[in-house]
mmCIF file of C-alpha atoms (C1' of nucleotides) in Angstrom:
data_model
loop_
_atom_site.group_PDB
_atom_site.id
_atom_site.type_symbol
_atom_site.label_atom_id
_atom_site.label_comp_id
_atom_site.label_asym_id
_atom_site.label_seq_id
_atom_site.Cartn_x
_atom_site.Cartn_y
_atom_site.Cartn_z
ATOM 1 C CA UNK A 62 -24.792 -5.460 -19.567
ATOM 2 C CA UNK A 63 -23.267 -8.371 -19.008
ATOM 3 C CA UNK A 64 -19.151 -8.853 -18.943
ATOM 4 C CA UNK A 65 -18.805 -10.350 -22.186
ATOM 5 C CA UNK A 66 -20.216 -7.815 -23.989
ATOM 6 C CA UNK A 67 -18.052 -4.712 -21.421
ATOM 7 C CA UNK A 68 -14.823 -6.501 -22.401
ATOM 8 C CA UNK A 69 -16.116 -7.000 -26.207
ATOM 9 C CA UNK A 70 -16.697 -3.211 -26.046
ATOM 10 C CA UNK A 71 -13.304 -2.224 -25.138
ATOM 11 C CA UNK A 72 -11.538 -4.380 -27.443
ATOM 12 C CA UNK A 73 -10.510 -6.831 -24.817
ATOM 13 C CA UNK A 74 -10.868 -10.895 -25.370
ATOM 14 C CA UNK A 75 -13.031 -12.702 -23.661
ATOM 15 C CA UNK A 76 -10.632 -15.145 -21.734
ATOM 16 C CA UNK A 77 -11.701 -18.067 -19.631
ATOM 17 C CA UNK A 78 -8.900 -16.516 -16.985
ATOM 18 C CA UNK A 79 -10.984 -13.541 -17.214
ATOM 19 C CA UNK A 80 -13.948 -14.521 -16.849
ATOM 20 C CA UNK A 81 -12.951 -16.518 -14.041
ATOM 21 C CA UNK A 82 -11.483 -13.729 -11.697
ATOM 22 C CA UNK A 83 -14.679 -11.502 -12.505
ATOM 23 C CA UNK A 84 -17.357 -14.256 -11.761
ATOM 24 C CA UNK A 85 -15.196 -15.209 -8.521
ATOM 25 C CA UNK A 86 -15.310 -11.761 -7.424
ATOM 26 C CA UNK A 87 -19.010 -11.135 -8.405
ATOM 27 C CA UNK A 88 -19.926 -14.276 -6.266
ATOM 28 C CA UNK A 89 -18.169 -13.140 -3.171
ATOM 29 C CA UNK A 90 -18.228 -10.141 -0.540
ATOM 30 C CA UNK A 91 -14.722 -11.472 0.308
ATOM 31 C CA UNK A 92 -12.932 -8.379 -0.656
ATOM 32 C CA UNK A 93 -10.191 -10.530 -1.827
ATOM 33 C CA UNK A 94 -6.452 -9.797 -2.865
ATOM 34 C CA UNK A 95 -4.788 -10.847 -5.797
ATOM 35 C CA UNK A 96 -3.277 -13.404 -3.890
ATOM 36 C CA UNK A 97 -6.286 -14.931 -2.111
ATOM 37 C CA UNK A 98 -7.798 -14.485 -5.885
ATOM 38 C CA UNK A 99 -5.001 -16.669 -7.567
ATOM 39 C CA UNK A 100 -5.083 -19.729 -4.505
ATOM 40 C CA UNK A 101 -9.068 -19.973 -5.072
ATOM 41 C CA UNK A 102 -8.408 -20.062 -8.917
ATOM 42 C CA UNK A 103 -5.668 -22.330 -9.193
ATOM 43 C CA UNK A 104 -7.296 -25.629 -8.195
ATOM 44 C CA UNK A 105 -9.473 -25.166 -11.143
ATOM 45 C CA UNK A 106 -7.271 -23.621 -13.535
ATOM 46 C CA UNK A 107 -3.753 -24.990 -12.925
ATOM 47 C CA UNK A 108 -2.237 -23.230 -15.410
ATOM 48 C CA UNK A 109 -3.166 -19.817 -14.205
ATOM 49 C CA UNK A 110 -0.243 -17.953 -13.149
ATOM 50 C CA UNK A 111 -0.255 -14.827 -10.609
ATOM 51 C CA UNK A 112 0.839 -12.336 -13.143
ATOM 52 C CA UNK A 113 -2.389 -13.445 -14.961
ATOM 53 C CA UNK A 114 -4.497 -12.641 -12.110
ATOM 54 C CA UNK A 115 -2.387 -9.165 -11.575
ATOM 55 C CA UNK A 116 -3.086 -8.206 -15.472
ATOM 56 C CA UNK A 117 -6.680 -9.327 -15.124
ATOM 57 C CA UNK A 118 -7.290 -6.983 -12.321
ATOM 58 C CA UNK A 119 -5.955 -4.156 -14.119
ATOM 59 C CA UNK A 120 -7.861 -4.479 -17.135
ATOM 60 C CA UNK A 121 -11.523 -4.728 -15.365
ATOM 61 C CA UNK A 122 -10.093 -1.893 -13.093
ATOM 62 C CA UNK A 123 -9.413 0.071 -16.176
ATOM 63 C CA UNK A 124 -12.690 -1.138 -17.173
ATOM 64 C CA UNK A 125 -15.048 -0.358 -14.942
ATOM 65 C CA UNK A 126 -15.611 -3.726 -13.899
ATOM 66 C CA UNK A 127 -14.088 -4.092 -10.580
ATOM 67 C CA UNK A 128 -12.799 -1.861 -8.111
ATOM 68 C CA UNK A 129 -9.605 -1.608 -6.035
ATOM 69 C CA UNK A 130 -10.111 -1.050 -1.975
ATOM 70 C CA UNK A 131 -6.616 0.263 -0.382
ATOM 71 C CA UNK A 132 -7.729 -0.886 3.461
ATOM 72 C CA UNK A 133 -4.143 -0.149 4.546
ATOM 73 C CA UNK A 134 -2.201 -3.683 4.510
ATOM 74 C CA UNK A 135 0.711 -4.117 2.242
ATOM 75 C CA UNK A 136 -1.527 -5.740 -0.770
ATOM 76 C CA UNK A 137 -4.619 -3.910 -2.623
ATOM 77 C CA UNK A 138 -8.006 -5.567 -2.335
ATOM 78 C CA UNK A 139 -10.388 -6.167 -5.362
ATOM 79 C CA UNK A 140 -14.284 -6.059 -5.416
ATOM 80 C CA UNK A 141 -16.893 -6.605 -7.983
ATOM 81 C CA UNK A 142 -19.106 -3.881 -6.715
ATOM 82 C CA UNK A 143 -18.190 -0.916 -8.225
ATOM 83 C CA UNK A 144 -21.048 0.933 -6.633
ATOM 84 C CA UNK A 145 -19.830 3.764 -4.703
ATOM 85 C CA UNK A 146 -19.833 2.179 -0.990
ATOM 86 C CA UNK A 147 -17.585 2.337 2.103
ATOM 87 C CA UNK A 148 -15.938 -0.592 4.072
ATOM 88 C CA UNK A 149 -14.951 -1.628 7.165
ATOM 89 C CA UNK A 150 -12.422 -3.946 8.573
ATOM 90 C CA UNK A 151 -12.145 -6.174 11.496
ATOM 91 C CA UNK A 152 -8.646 -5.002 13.524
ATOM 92 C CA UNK A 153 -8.952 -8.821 14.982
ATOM 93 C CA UNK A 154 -9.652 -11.202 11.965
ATOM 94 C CA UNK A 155 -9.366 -8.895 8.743
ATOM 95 C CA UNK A 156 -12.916 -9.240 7.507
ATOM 96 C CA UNK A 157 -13.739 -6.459 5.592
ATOM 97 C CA UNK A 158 -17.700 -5.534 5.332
ATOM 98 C CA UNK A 159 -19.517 -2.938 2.760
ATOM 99 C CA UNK A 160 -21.343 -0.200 4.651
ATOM 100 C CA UNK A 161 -24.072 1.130 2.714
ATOM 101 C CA UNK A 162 -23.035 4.803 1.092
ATOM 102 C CA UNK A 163 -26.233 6.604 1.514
ATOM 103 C CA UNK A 164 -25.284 7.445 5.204
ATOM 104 C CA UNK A 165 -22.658 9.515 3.870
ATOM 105 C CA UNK A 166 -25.034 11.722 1.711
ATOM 106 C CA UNK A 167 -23.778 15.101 0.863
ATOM 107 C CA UNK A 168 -20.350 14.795 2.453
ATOM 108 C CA UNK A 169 -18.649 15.409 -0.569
ATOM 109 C CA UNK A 170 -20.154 18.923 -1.221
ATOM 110 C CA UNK A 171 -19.613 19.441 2.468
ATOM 111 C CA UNK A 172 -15.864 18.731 2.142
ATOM 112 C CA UNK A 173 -16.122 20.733 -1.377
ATOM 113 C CA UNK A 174 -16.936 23.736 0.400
ATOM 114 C CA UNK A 175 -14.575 23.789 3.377
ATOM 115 C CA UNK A 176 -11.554 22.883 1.005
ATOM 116 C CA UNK A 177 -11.900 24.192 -2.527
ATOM 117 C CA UNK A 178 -11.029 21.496 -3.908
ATOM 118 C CA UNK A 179 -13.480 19.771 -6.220
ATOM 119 C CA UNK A 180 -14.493 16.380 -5.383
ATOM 120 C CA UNK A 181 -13.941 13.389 -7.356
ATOM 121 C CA UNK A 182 -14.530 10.125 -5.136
ATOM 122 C CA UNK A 183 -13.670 9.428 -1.520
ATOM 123 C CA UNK A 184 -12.679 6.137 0.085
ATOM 124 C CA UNK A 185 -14.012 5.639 3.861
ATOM 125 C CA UNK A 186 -12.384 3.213 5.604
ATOM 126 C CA UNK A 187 -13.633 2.581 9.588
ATOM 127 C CA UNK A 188 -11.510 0.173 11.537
ATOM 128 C CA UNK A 189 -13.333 -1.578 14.605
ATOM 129 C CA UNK A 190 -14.295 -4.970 15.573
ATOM 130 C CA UNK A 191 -16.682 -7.224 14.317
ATOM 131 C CA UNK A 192 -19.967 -8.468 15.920
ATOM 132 C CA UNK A 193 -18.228 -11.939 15.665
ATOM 133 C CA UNK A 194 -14.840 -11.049 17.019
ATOM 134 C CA UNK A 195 -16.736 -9.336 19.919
ATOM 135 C CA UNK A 196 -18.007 -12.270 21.278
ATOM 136 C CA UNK A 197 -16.379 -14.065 24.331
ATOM 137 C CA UNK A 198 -13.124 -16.606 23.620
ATOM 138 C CA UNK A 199 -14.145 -19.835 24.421
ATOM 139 C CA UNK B 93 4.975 17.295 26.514
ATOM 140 C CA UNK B 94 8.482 17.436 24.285
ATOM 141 C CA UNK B 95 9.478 14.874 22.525
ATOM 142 C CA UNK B 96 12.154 14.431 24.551
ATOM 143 C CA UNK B 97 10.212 13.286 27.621
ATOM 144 C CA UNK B 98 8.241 11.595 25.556
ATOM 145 C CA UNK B 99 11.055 9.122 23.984
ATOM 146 C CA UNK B 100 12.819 8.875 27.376
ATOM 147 C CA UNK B 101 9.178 8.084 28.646
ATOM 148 C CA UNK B 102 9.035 4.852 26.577
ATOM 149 C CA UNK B 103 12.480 3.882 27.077
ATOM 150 C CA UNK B 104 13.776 5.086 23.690
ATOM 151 C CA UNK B 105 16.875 6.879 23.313
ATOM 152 C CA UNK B 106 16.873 10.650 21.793
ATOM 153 C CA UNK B 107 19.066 10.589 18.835
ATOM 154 C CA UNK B 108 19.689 13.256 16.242
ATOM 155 C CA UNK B 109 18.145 10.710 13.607
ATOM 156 C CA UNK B 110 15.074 10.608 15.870
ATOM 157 C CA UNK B 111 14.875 14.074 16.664
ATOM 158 C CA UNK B 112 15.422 15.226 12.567
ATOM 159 C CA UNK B 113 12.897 12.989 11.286
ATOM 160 C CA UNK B 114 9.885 14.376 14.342
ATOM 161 C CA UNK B 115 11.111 17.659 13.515
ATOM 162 C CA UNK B 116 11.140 17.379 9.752
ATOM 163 C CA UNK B 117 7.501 15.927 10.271
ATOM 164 C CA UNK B 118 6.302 18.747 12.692
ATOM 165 C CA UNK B 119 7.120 21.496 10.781
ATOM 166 C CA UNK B 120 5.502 20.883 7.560
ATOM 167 C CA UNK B 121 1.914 20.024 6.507
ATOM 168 C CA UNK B 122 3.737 17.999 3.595
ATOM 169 C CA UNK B 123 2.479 14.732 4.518
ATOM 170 C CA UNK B 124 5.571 13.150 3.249
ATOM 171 C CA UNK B 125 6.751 9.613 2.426
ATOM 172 C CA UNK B 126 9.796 7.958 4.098
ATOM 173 C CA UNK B 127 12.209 8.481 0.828
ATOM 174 C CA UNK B 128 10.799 11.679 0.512
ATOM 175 C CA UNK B 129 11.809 12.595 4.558
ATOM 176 C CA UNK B 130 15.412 10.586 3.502
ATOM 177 C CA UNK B 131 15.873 13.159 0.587
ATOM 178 C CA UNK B 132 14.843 16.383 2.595
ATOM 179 C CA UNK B 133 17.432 14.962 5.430
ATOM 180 C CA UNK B 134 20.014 13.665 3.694
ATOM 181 C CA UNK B 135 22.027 16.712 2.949
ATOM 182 C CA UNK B 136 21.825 17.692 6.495
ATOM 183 C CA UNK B 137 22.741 14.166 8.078
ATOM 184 C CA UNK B 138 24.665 12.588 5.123
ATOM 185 C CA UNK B 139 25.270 9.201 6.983
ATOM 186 C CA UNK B 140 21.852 9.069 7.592
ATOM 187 C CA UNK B 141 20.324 5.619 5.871
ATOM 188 C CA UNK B 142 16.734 5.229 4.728
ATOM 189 C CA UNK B 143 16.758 1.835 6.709
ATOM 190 C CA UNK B 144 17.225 4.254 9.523
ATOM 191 C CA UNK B 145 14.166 5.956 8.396
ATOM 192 C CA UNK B 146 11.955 3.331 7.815
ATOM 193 C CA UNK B 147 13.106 2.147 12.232
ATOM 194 C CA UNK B 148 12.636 5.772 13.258
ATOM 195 C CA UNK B 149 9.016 5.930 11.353
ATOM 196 C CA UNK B 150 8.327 2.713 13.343
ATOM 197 C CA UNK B 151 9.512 3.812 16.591
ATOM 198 C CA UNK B 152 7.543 7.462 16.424
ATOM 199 C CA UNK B 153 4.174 5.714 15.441
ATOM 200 C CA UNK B 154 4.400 2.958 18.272
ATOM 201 C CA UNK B 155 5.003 6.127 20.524
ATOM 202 C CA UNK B 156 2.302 8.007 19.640
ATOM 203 C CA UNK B 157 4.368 10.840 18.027
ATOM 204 C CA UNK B 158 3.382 10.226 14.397
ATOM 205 C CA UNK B 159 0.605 9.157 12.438
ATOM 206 C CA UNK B 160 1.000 6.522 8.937
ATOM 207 C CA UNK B 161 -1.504 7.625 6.221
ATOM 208 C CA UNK B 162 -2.338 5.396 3.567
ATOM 209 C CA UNK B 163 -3.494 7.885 0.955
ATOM 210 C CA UNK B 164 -3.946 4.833 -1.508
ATOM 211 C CA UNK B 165 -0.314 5.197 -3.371
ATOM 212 C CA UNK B 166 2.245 2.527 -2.909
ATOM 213 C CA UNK B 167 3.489 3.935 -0.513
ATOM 214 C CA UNK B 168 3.019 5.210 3.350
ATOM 215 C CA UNK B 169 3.249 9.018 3.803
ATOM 216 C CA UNK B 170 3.599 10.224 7.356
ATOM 217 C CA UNK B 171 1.808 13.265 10.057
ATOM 218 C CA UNK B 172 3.565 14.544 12.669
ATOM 219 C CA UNK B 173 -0.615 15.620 13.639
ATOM 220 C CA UNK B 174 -1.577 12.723 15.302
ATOM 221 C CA UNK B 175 -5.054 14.343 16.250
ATOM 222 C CA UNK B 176 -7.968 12.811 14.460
ATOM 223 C CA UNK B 177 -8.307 14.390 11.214
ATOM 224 C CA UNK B 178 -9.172 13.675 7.659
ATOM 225 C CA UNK B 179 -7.116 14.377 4.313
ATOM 226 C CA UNK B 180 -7.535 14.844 0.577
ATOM 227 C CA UNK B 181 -5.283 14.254 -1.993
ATOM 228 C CA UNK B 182 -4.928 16.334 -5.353
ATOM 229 C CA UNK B 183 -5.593 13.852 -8.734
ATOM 230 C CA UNK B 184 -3.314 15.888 -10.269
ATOM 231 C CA UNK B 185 -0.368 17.421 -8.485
ATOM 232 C CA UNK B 186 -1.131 14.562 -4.915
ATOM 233 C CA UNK B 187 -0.542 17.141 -2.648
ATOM 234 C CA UNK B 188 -2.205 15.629 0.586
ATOM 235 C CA UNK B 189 -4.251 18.291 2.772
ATOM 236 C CA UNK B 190 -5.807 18.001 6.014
ATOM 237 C CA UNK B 191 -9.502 18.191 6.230
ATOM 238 C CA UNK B 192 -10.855 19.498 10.297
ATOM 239 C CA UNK B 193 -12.469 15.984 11.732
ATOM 240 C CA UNK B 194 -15.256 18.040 13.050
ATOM 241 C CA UNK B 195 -16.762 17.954 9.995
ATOM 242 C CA UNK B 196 -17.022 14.273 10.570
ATOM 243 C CA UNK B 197 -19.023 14.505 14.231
ATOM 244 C CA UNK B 198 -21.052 11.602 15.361
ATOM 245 C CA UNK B 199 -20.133 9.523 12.098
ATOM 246 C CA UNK B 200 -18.080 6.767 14.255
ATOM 247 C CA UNK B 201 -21.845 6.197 16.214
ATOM 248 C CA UNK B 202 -24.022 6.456 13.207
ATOM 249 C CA UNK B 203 -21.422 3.691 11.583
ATOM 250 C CA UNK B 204 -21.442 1.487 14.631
ATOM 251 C CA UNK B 205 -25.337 0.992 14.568
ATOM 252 C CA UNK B 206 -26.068 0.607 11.117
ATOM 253 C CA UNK B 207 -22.434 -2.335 10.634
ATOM 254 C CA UNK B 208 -23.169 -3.732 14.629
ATOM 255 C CA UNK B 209 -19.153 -3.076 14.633
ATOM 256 C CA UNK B 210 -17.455 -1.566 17.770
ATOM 257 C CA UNK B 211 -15.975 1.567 15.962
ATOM 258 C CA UNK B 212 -12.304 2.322 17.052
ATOM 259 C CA UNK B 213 -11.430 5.069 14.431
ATOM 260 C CA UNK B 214 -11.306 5.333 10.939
ATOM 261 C CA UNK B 215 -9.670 6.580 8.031
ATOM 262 C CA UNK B 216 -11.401 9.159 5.588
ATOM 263 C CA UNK B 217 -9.549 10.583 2.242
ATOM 264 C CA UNK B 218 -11.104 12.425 -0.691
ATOM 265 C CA UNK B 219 -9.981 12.966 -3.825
ATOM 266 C CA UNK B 220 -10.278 15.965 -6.138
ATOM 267 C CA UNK B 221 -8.290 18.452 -7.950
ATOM 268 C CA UNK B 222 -7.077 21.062 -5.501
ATOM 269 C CA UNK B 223 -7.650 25.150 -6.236
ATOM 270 C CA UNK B 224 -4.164 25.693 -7.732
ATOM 271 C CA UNK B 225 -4.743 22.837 -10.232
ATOM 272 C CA UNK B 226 -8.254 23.871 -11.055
ATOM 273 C CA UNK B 227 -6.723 26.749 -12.293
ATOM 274 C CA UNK B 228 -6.271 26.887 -16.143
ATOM 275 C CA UNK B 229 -2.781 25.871 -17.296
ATOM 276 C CA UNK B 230 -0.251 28.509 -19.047
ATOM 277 C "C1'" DG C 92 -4.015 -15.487 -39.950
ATOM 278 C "C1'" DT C 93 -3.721 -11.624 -36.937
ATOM 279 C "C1'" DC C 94 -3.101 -9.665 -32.849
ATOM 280 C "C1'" DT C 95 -3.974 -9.810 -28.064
ATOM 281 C "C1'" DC C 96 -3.453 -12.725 -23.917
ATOM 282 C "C1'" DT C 97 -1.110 -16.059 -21.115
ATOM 283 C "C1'" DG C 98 2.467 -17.847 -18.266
ATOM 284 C "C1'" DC C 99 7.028 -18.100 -17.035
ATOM 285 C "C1'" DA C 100 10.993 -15.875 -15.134
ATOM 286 C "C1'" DA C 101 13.265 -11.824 -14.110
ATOM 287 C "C1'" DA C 102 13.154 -7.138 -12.610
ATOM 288 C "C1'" DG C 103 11.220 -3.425 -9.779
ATOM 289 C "C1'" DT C 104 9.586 -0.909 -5.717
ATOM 290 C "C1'" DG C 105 8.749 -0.015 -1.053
ATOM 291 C "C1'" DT C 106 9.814 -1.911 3.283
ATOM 292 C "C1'" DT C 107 12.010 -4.997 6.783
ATOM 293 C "C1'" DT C 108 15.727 -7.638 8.876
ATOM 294 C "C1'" DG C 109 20.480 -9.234 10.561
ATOM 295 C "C1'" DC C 110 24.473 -7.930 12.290
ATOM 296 C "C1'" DA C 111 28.697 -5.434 13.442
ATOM 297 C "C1'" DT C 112 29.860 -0.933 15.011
ATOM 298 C "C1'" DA C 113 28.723 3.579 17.004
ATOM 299 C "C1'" DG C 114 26.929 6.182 20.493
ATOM 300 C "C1'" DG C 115 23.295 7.627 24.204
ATOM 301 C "C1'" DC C 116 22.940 7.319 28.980
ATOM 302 C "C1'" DG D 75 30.459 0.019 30.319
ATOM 303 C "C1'" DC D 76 25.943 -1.493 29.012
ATOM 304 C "C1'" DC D 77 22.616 -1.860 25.863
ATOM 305 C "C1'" DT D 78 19.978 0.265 22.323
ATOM 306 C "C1'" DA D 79 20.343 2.674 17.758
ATOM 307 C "C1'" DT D 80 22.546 3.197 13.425
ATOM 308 C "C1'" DG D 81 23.919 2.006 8.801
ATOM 309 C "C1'" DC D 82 25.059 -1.172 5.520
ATOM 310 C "C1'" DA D 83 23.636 -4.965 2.685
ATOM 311 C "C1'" DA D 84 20.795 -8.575 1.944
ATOM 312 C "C1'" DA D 85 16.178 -10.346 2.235
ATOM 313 C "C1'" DC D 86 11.276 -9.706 1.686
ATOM 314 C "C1'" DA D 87 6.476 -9.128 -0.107
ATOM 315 C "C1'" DC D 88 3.761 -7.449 -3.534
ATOM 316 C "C1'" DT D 89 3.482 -6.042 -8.133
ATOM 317 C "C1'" DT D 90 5.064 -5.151 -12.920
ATOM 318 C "C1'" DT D 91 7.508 -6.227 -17.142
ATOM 319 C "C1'" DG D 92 9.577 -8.788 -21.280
ATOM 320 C "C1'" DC D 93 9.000 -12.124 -24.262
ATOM 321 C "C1'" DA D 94 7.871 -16.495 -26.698
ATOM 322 C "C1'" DG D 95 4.146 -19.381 -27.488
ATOM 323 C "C1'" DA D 96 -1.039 -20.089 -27.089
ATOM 324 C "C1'" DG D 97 -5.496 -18.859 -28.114
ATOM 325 C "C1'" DA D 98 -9.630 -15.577 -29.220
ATOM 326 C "C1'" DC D 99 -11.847 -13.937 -33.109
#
DNA sequence: GTCTCTGCAAAGTGTTTGCATAGGC
DNA sequence: GCCTATGCAAACACTTTGCAGAGAC
């Protein structure tokens, strides 16, 4: 389903200013912030204003559409894949990659039964240094 | 080692602000934010400022005394358990509990071949609804 | 035409900083 | 007595809110 009809479905307009924050995050594994989201926008939408962007984000958050990664800097982080997945960030540059979620099969019962709690979600955050990063200083 | 020696060790000064706040933090498994350590000392040190807090929070994680979690609220909370371990966080009541890391053995290698990342530690919460929460309400 | 969305500015929240004074050593 | 730490207030960064006008349907 595409995101016209999502947003139809929940009663939401179909905006140009939405539109444009979803298809920017669909078309990148950036991991961007609000921020970073509003300074690639605003060349082609001048009139786009950061609170826009901030409002947008809530309502694909709230719908499904896009999810919000907490990698431990002061801002949030937004991505289009709302898959359940697992990232990791570069402590040098910032990048922050996807790691695939099947190698974390059956952790959640795992944790279910050594806690009692029931499980909901998890977020897995690994902090290292990329393959890029690694290489020499020239 | 105290904490003593250990602030003396980096060239820190042991004040009663520093000592409350490691001592607040070591003897409960509260996981709790800076205002929230503020509150819980104010009565006891009334001149006390959050500011002073927020520096003391600083000074224990440089030192190695204190761990920041980023449990994916807006703000920090903070560990006096600096060992590597995991925690989950209640949906409903966000108590924060620790989870033993050895649950998490040989993760940081299996995570380091399949990204090509050097893996220097990582950050692991859960979320669920915690046993007292489960329980029906009254 | 209705009702939600946008965009501006202002307010809010958690955290940090500057600086004079207090206090550890 | 020196030099760092404290505590106040002001600054900061990110995010949210209020509201009038614009725009989707």
């Amino acid at each position: 389903m595409d995101i016209t009809s999502i947003l139809r479905d929940n009663g939401l307009k179909v905006t140009p200013q939405r539109l444009a924050v979803y298809n920017l995050l669909a078309s990148t594994k950036d991991h961007p912030s609000a921020e970073a989201i509003y300074n690639k926008l605003y060349p082609l939408y001048p009139t786009m204003s950061l609170a826009t962007v901030y409002k947008t984000l809530e309502v694909l958050v709230k719908s499904g559409l896009v999810q919000q990664l907490n990698v431990g800097e002061n801002s949030f982080r937004y991505d289009a894949n709302v898959s359940s997945h697992s990232h990791i960030t570069c402590i040098k540059c910032h990048r922050v990659d996807d790691i695939e979620d099947n190698l974390f099969a059956g952790m959640d019962t795992k944790i279910s039964h050594s806690t009692s709690y029931s499980i909901i979600n998890h977020q897995l955050y690994f902090f290292g240094i990329c393959p890029h990063c690694k290489q020499p200083e020239q």
